[in-house]
PDB file of C-alpha atoms in Angstrom:
ATOM      1  CA  MET S1390     -73.923 -56.499  28.302  1.00 47.00           C
ATOM      2  CA  LEU S1391     -70.751 -54.533  28.933  1.00 47.00           C
ATOM      3  CA  TYR S1392     -71.460 -50.905  30.104  1.00 50.00           C
ATOM      4  CA  LEU S1393     -68.516 -48.149  30.128  1.00 49.00           C
ATOM      5  CA  LYS S1394     -68.766 -46.480  33.517  1.00 52.00           C
ATOM      6  CA  ASN S1395     -68.856 -42.629  32.892  1.00 54.00           C
ATOM      7  CA  THR S1396     -65.842 -42.606  35.393  1.00 55.00           C
ATOM      8  CA  GLN S1397     -64.804 -39.284  36.998  1.00 54.00           C
ATOM      9  CA  PHE S1398     -61.508 -37.758  37.695  1.00 53.00           C
ATOM     10  CA  PHE S1399     -61.454 -34.509  40.097  1.00 56.00           C
ATOM     11  CA  GLY S1400     -64.923 -33.737  38.878  1.00 57.00           C
ATOM     12  CA  PHE S1401     -64.074 -34.473  34.981  1.00 58.00           C
ATOM     13  CA  THR S1402     -65.169 -37.385  33.025  1.00 68.00           C
ATOM     14  CA  LEU S1403     -62.332 -39.484  31.408  1.00 65.00           C
ATOM     15  CA  ILE S1404     -63.651 -38.040  28.006  1.00 68.00           C
ATOM     16  CA  GLU S1405     -63.202 -34.693  29.122  1.00 68.00           C
ATOM     17  CA  MET S1406     -59.905 -35.171  30.615  1.00 68.00           C
ATOM     18  CA  MET S1407     -58.410 -36.847  27.474  1.00 73.00           C
ATOM     19  CA  VAL S1408     -59.926 -33.602  25.007  1.00 72.00           C
ATOM     20  CA  THR S1409     -58.148 -31.176  27.756  1.00 72.00           C
ATOM     21  CA  VAL S1410     -54.707 -32.709  27.518  1.00 70.00           C
ATOM     22  CA  ALA S1411     -54.854 -32.887  23.446  1.00 75.00           C
ATOM     23  CA  ILE S1412     -55.794 -29.293  23.927  1.00 78.00           C
ATOM     24  CA  LEU S1413     -52.856 -28.384  26.244  1.00 75.00           C
ATOM     25  CA  THR S1414     -50.575 -30.755  24.089  1.00 81.00           C
ATOM     26  CA  ILE S1415     -51.384 -28.673  21.305  1.00 80.00           C
ATOM     27  CA  ILE S1416     -51.166 -25.387  23.043  1.00 78.00           C
ATOM     28  CA  GLY S1417     -47.715 -26.383  24.150  1.00 73.00           C
ATOM     29  CA  ALA S1418     -46.526 -27.413  20.986  1.00 72.00           C
ATOM     30  CA  SER S1419     -47.591 -24.094  19.472  1.00 72.00           C
ATOM     31  CA  PHE S1420     -45.768 -22.071  22.211  1.00 64.00           C
ATOM     32  CA  TYR S1421     -42.263 -24.212  21.878  1.00 64.00           C
ATOM     33  CA  THR S1422     -42.475 -23.603  18.020  1.00 68.00           C
ATOM     34  CA  ILE S1423     -42.861 -19.991  18.280  1.00 65.00           C
ATOM     35  CA  PHE S1424     -40.196 -19.643  20.928  1.00 55.00           C
ATOM     36  CA  ASN S1425     -37.756 -21.746  19.207  1.00 57.00           C
ATOM     37  CA  SER S1426     -38.425 -19.693  15.760  1.00 55.00           C
ATOM     38  CA  SER S1427     -37.702 -16.500  17.713  1.00 52.00           C
ATOM     39  CA  LEU S1428     -34.587 -18.013  19.170  1.00 46.00           C
ATOM     40  CA  ILE S1429     -33.226 -18.945  15.825  1.00 48.00           C
ATOM     41  CA  SER S1430     -34.093 -15.745  14.256  1.00 48.00           C
ATOM     42  CA  SER S1431     -32.517 -14.160  17.306  1.00 46.00           C
ATOM     43  CA  HIS S1432     -29.146 -16.312  16.496  1.00 45.00           C
ATOM     44  CA  LYS S1433     -29.296 -15.376  12.765  1.00 50.00           C
ATOM     45  CA  GLY S1434     -29.530 -11.613  13.546  1.00 53.00           C
ATOM     46  CA  MET S1435     -26.514 -11.928  15.844  1.00 52.00           C
ATOM     47  CA  ASP S1436     -24.700 -13.759  13.295  1.00 75.00           C
ATOM     48  CA  LEU S1437     -25.589 -11.275  10.414  1.00 77.00           C
ATOM     49  CA  ALA S1438     -24.790  -8.486  12.594  1.00 80.00           C
ATOM     50  CA  THR S1439     -21.250  -9.948  13.722  1.00 79.00           C
ATOM     51  CA  ILE S1440     -20.156 -11.111  10.329  1.00 78.00           C
ATOM     52  CA  THR S1441     -21.397  -7.601   8.486  1.00 81.00           C
ATOM     53  CA  ALA S1442     -19.260  -5.787  11.170  1.00 82.00           C
ATOM     54  CA  ASN S1443     -16.230  -7.941  10.542  1.00 77.00           C
ATOM     55  CA  LEU S1444     -16.400  -7.466   6.932  1.00 79.00           C
ATOM     56  CA  ARG S1445     -16.651  -3.598   7.304  1.00 82.00           C
ATOM     57  CA  ALA S1446     -13.531  -3.731   9.555  1.00 78.00           C
ATOM     58  CA  GLY S1447     -11.781  -5.761   6.745  1.00 74.00           C
ATOM     59  CA  LEU S1448     -12.865  -3.108   4.123  1.00 79.00           C
ATOM     60  CA  ASP S1449     -11.811  -0.218   6.244  1.00 81.00           C
ATOM     61  CA  TYR S1450      -8.368  -1.662   6.597  1.00 75.00           C
ATOM     62  CA  LEU S1451      -8.015  -2.076   2.777  1.00 76.00           C
ATOM     63  CA  VAL S1452      -9.122   1.676   2.598  1.00 80.00           C
ATOM     64  CA  LYS S1453      -6.691   2.727   5.081  1.00 78.00           C
ATOM     65  CA  ASP S1454      -4.015   1.215   3.287  1.00 72.00           C
ATOM     66  CA  LEU S1455      -4.908   3.112  -0.007  1.00 75.00           C
ATOM     67  CA  LYS S1456      -5.208   6.290   2.067  1.00 76.00           C
ATOM     68  CA  ASN S1457      -1.651   6.052   3.301  1.00 69.00           C
ATOM     69  CA  VAL S1458      -0.822   5.838  -0.387  1.00 67.00           C
ATOM     70  CA  VAL S1459      -1.990   9.215  -1.147  1.00 68.00           C
ATOM     71  CA  ASP S1460      -1.181  11.008   1.891  1.00 66.00           C
ATOM     72  CA  PRO S1461       1.566  13.397   1.519  1.00 60.00           C
ATOM     73  CA  GLU S1462       1.765  13.185   5.208  1.00 62.00           C
ATOM     74  CA  THR S1463       2.547   9.462   5.527  1.00 59.00           C
ATOM     75  CA  SER S1464       3.793   8.181   1.960  1.00 56.00           C
ATOM     76  CA  GLY S1465       6.732   8.997   0.164  1.00 53.00           C
ATOM     77  CA  ARG S1466       5.482   8.181  -3.266  1.00 54.00           C
ATOM     78  CA  ARG S1467       2.385   7.696  -4.802  1.00 51.00           C
ATOM     79  CA  ASP S1468       2.453   4.643  -7.055  1.00 55.00           C
ATOM     80  CA  ILE S1469      -0.834   2.593  -7.832  1.00 56.00           C
ATOM     81  CA  PHE S1470      -0.848  -0.256 -10.092  1.00 54.00           C
ATOM     82  CA  PHE S1471      -3.860  -2.439 -11.367  1.00 52.00           C
ATOM     83  CA  LEU S1472      -4.042  -5.587 -13.079  1.00 47.00           C
ATOM     84  CA  GLY S1473      -7.096  -6.568 -14.421  1.00 49.00           C
ATOM     85  CA  GLY S1474      -7.341 -10.575 -13.905  1.00 49.00           C
ATOM     86  CA  LYS S1475      -5.096 -13.594 -14.506  1.00 48.00           C
ATOM     87  CA  GLY S1476      -6.964 -17.101 -14.239  1.00 49.00           C
ATOM     88  CA  ASN S1477      -9.559 -16.618 -11.613  1.00 52.00           C
ATOM     89  CA  GLN S1478      -8.010 -13.639  -9.748  1.00 56.00           C
ATOM     90  CA  SER S1479      -8.447 -10.175  -9.914  1.00 59.00           C
ATOM     91  CA  TYR S1480      -5.750  -7.733  -8.195  1.00 62.00           C
ATOM     92  CA  LEU S1481      -5.261  -4.281  -6.694  1.00 68.00           C
ATOM     93  CA  LEU S1482      -1.784  -3.851  -6.186  1.00 67.00           C
ATOM     94  CA  PHE S1483      -0.064  -0.561  -4.958  1.00 66.00           C
ATOM     95  CA  VAL S1484       3.119   0.403  -3.303  1.00 64.00           C
ATOM     96  CA  VAL S1485       3.363   1.873   0.237  1.00 62.00           C
ATOM     97  CA  ALA S1486       6.161   3.981   0.741  1.00 60.00           C
ATOM     98  CA  LYS S1487       6.064   5.291   4.020  1.00 62.00           C
ATOM     99  CA  LYS S1488       9.016   8.191   4.583  1.00 61.00           C
ATOM    100  CA  ASP S1489      12.578   6.781   5.870  1.00 65.00           C
ATOM    101  CA  GLU S1490      11.002   3.025   5.274  1.00 65.00           C
ATOM    102  CA  THR S1491      11.840   0.768   2.605  1.00 66.00           C
ATOM    103  CA  PRO S1492       9.015   0.494  -0.047  1.00 65.00           C
ATOM    104  CA  LYS S1493       6.452  -2.133   0.573  1.00 67.00           C
ATOM    105  CA  VAL S1494       4.158  -3.723  -2.156  1.00 67.00           C
ATOM    106  CA  VAL S1495       0.619  -4.281  -0.974  1.00 69.00           C
ATOM    107  CA  LEU S1496      -1.463  -6.567  -2.913  1.00 69.00           C
ATOM    108  CA  TYR S1497      -5.205  -7.295  -2.453  1.00 70.00           C
ATOM    109  CA  ALA S1498      -6.311 -10.340  -4.636  1.00 66.00           C
ATOM    110  CA  HIS S1499      -9.998 -11.824  -4.982  1.00 63.00           C
ATOM    111  CA  SER S1500      -9.959 -15.560  -6.125  1.00 60.00           C
ATOM    112  CA  SER S1501     -12.753 -17.929  -6.794  1.00 58.00           C
ATOM    113  CA  ASP S1502     -11.079 -20.911  -5.788  1.00 55.00           C
ATOM    114  CA  THR S1503     -12.266 -24.206  -7.739  1.00 48.00           C
ATOM    115  CA  GLN S1504     -11.877 -26.201  -4.497  1.00 51.00           C
ATOM    116  CA  GLN S1505     -15.136 -27.150  -2.992  1.00 45.00           C
ATOM    117  CA  TYR S1506     -15.870 -26.442   0.426  1.00 44.00           C
ATOM    118  CA  GLN S1507     -18.901 -27.276   2.108  1.00 45.00           C
ATOM    119  CA  SER S1508     -20.470 -27.634  -1.280  1.00 44.00           C
ATOM    120  CA  LYS S1509     -19.845 -24.283  -2.674  1.00 47.00           C
ATOM    121  CA  LYS S1510     -17.220 -22.670  -4.500  1.00 49.00           C
ATOM    122  CA  ARG S1511     -14.598 -20.686  -2.125  1.00 52.00           C
ATOM    123  CA  ASP S1512     -14.441 -17.238  -2.580  1.00 54.00           C
ATOM    124  CA  ILE S1513     -11.085 -15.775  -1.000  1.00 57.00           C
ATOM    125  CA  LEU S1514     -10.051 -12.160  -0.649  1.00 64.00           C
ATOM    126  CA  CYS S1515      -6.180 -12.217  -0.087  1.00 64.00           C
ATOM    127  CA  ARG S1516      -3.890  -9.715   1.344  1.00 66.00           C
ATOM    128  CA  ALA S1517      -0.001  -9.679   1.073  1.00 65.00           C
ATOM    129  CA  VAL S1518       2.683  -7.356   1.739  1.00 66.00           C
ATOM    130  CA  ARG S1519       6.347  -7.946   0.517  1.00 64.00           C
ATOM    131  CA  ASP S1520       9.417  -6.185  -0.131  1.00 65.00           C
ATOM    132  CA  LEU S1521       9.602  -3.895  -3.258  1.00 64.00           C
ATOM    133  CA  SER S1522      12.910  -5.638  -4.155  1.00 64.00           C
ATOM    134  CA  THR S1523      11.151  -9.129  -3.978  1.00 64.00           C
ATOM    135  CA  VAL S1524       8.129  -8.380  -6.573  1.00 62.00           C
ATOM    136  CA  ASP S1525       8.303  -7.828 -10.295  1.00 64.00           C
ATOM    137  CA  VAL S1526       4.886  -5.501 -10.910  1.00 57.00           C
ATOM    138  CA  ASN S1527       5.319  -6.058 -14.440  1.00 60.00           C
ATOM    139  CA  ASN S1528       5.632  -9.784 -14.553  1.00 62.00           C
ATOM    140  CA  LEU S1529       3.237 -11.297 -11.741  1.00 55.00           C
ATOM    141  CA  PRO S1530       2.511 -15.203 -11.767  1.00 51.00           C
ATOM    142  CA  PRO S1531      -0.898 -16.581 -12.803  1.00 48.00           C
ATOM    143  CA  SER S1532      -1.500 -17.658  -9.532  1.00 48.00           C
ATOM    144  CA  LEU S1533       0.008 -15.909  -6.401  1.00 48.00           C
ATOM    145  CA  PRO S1534       1.218 -18.562  -3.265  1.00 47.00           C
ATOM    146  CA  PHE S1535      -0.661 -16.040  -0.657  1.00 46.00           C
ATOM    147  CA  SER S1536      -2.084 -17.412   2.495  1.00 44.00           C
ATOM    148  CA  ASN S1537      -6.047 -17.385   1.967  1.00 41.00           C
ATOM    149  CA  SER S1538      -6.999 -14.626   4.635  1.00 43.00           C
ATOM    150  CA  TRP S1539      -8.970 -11.809   4.660  1.00 43.00           C
ATOM    151  CA  VAL S1540      -6.664  -9.054   6.133  1.00 44.00           C
ATOM    152  CA  GLY S1541      -6.067 -10.905   9.260  1.00 38.00           C
ATOM    153  CA  ALA S1542      -9.568 -12.490   9.914  1.00 41.00           C
ATOM    154  CA  ASP S1543      -9.929 -16.102   9.967  1.00 44.00           C
ATOM    155  CA  ASP S1544     -10.802 -18.139   6.568  1.00 51.00           C
ATOM    156  CA  GLU S1545     -14.026 -18.587   7.611  1.00 60.00           C
ATOM    157  CA  LEU S1546     -15.127 -15.141   7.050  1.00 63.00           C
ATOM    158  CA  ALA S1547     -13.779 -15.220   3.296  1.00 64.00           C
ATOM    159  CA  LEU S1548     -16.235 -17.796   2.517  1.00 67.00           C
ATOM    160  CA  TYR S1549     -19.002 -15.498   2.591  1.00 75.00           C
ATOM    161  CA  ILE S1550     -17.356 -12.957   0.041  1.00 75.00           C
ATOM    162  CA  THR S1551     -19.068 -13.589  -3.287  1.00 75.00           C
ATOM    163  CA  SER S1552     -17.094 -10.544  -5.344  1.00 75.00           C
ATOM    164  CA  PHE S1553     -14.802  -7.964  -4.819  1.00 74.00           C
ATOM    165  CA  SER S1554     -14.924  -4.918  -7.321  1.00 77.00           C
ATOM    166  CA  ILE S1555     -12.664  -1.973  -7.957  1.00 76.00           C
ATOM    167  CA  ILE S1556     -14.006   0.803 -10.094  1.00 79.00           C
ATOM    168  CA  PHE S1557     -11.686   3.401 -11.144  1.00 79.00           C
ATOM    169  CA  GLY S1558     -13.360   6.785 -11.450  1.00 81.00           C
ATOM    170  CA  SER S1559     -12.551  10.270 -13.519  1.00 78.00           C
ATOM    171  CA  GLU S1560     -14.159  13.402 -13.609  1.00 78.00           C
ATOM    172  CA  THR S1561     -16.844  12.106 -16.320  1.00 80.00           C
ATOM    173  CA  THR S1562     -16.606   8.192 -16.247  1.00 80.00           C
ATOM    174  CA  GLU S1563     -16.397   5.134 -14.092  1.00 80.00           C
ATOM    175  CA  SER S1564     -14.675   1.881 -15.200  1.00 75.00           C
ATOM    176  CA  GLU S1565     -13.332  -1.622 -13.727  1.00 70.00           C
ATOM    177  CA  GLU S1566     -10.266  -1.123 -16.142  1.00 67.00           C
ATOM    178  CA  TRP S1567      -7.467   1.087 -15.475  1.00 63.00           C
ATOM    179  CA  PRO S1568      -7.630   4.392 -17.722  1.00 59.00           C
ATOM    180  CA  THR S1569      -4.969   3.252 -20.101  1.00 55.00           C
ATOM    181  CA  GLU S1570      -5.174   6.537 -21.960  1.00 53.00           C
ATOM    182  CA  LYS S1571      -3.689   8.371 -18.847  1.00 51.00           C
ATOM    183  CA  LYS S1572      -1.421   5.412 -17.983  1.00 51.00           C
ATOM    184  CA  TYR S1573       0.806   7.650 -15.981  1.00 50.00           C
ATOM    185  CA  THR S1574      -2.033   9.944 -14.234  1.00 62.00           C
ATOM    186  CA  LEU S1575      -3.851   8.632 -11.269  1.00 66.00           C
ATOM    187  CA  PRO S1576      -7.576   8.371 -11.432  1.00 73.00           C
ATOM    188  CA  LEU S1577      -9.842  10.724  -9.565  1.00 79.00           C
ATOM    189  CA  TYR S1578     -10.936   8.307  -7.113  1.00 82.00           C
ATOM    190  CA  VAL S1579     -11.387   4.296  -6.551  1.00 81.00           C
ATOM    191  CA  ARG S1580     -14.542   2.756  -5.356  1.00 85.00           C
ATOM    192  CA  ILE S1581     -14.177  -0.376  -3.450  1.00 82.00           C
ATOM    193  CA  GLU S1582     -17.333  -2.585  -3.399  1.00 83.00           C
ATOM    194  CA  LEU S1583     -17.660  -5.946  -1.395  1.00 81.00           C
ATOM    195  CA  LYS S1584     -20.496  -8.471  -1.643  1.00 81.00           C
ATOM    196  CA  ALA S1585     -21.250 -11.076   0.647  1.00 81.00           C
ATOM    197  CA  LYS S1586     -23.766 -13.514   1.321  1.00 78.00           C
ATOM    198  CA  ILE S1587     -24.809 -14.613   4.656  1.00 75.00           C
ATOM    199  CA  GLY S1588     -27.107 -17.447   5.613  1.00 69.00           C
ATOM    200  CA  SER S1589     -28.496 -20.838   3.661  1.00 60.00           C
ATOM    201  CA  GLU S1590     -30.782 -20.706   0.854  1.00 55.00           C
ATOM    202  CA  VAL S1591     -32.377 -23.818   2.214  1.00 50.00           C
ATOM    203  CA  VAL S1592     -32.624 -22.728   5.995  1.00 51.00           C
ATOM    204  CA  GLY S1593     -34.366 -19.226   6.402  1.00 56.00           C
ATOM    205  CA  GLY S1594     -33.011 -17.598   3.437  1.00 67.00           C
ATOM    206  CA  ALA S1595     -29.602 -15.947   2.584  1.00 74.00           C
ATOM    207  CA  LYS S1596     -28.957 -12.287   3.287  1.00 81.00           C
ATOM    208  CA  GLU S1597     -26.826 -10.425   0.643  1.00 83.00           C
ATOM    209  CA  VAL S1598     -24.625  -7.725   2.209  1.00 84.00           C
ATOM    210  CA  VAL S1599     -23.142  -4.888  -0.044  1.00 87.00           C
ATOM    211  CA  LEU S1600     -20.368  -2.659   1.262  1.00 86.00           C
ATOM    212  CA  SER S1601     -18.582  -0.095  -0.274  1.00 87.00           C
ATOM    213  CA  ASP S1602     -16.205   2.960   0.005  1.00 87.00           C
ATOM    214  CA  THR S1603     -14.585   5.557  -1.907  1.00 88.00           C
ATOM    215  CA  VAL S1604     -10.798   6.502  -1.730  1.00 82.00           C
ATOM    216  CA  TYR S1605     -10.038   9.949  -3.625  1.00 82.00           C
ATOM    217  CA  LEU S1606      -6.588   9.644  -5.172  1.00 74.00           C
ATOM    218  CA  ARG S1607      -6.240  13.029  -6.122  1.00 70.00           C
ATOM    219  CA  ARG S1608      -7.927  16.492  -5.899  1.00 67.00           C
TER     220      ARG S1608
END
């Protein structure tokens, strides 16, 4: 007959050693999983904070442009035009005329591009500045050949933007349409709202960020 010897290692039997190793392996794997999850969460948190800060900087840039239009200390005229949308684009277009300088047309346009990028629809916010003499504000083409950039940031940042809303406000109402009954009168204010989605729906879920700011066009 064959007998299994109850061999001992450092005072422990073979079975006790195997059980101990298995338990330590499970504990080690648990610690690694917790550490790895914490590391991923930390990176996601930093990405969210960085992207949000960059988007806020872009929105502040737009707001600064608008304030320059209505500030009598910096501007020689106060022309603001808004075109609701042509094709898949919407526009906020206005003239900035700093004193003693050639008037410039500043255009912000949000476009939901049909081009597929990383299996997602590409949402782009574009900014362009042109000499007033080169732009016919009454006859803009359906698609404008502006570079795909968000106020100087790289193109990757624009991929997070899901919507760009412009709301015009009067003393009593708000609307996304320019108030046609007062075509030659500035609205009381314009509120700009920027929405972005950061992260993946598959990995850890996506986070929606909503940023907004208000510029008073008259008092």
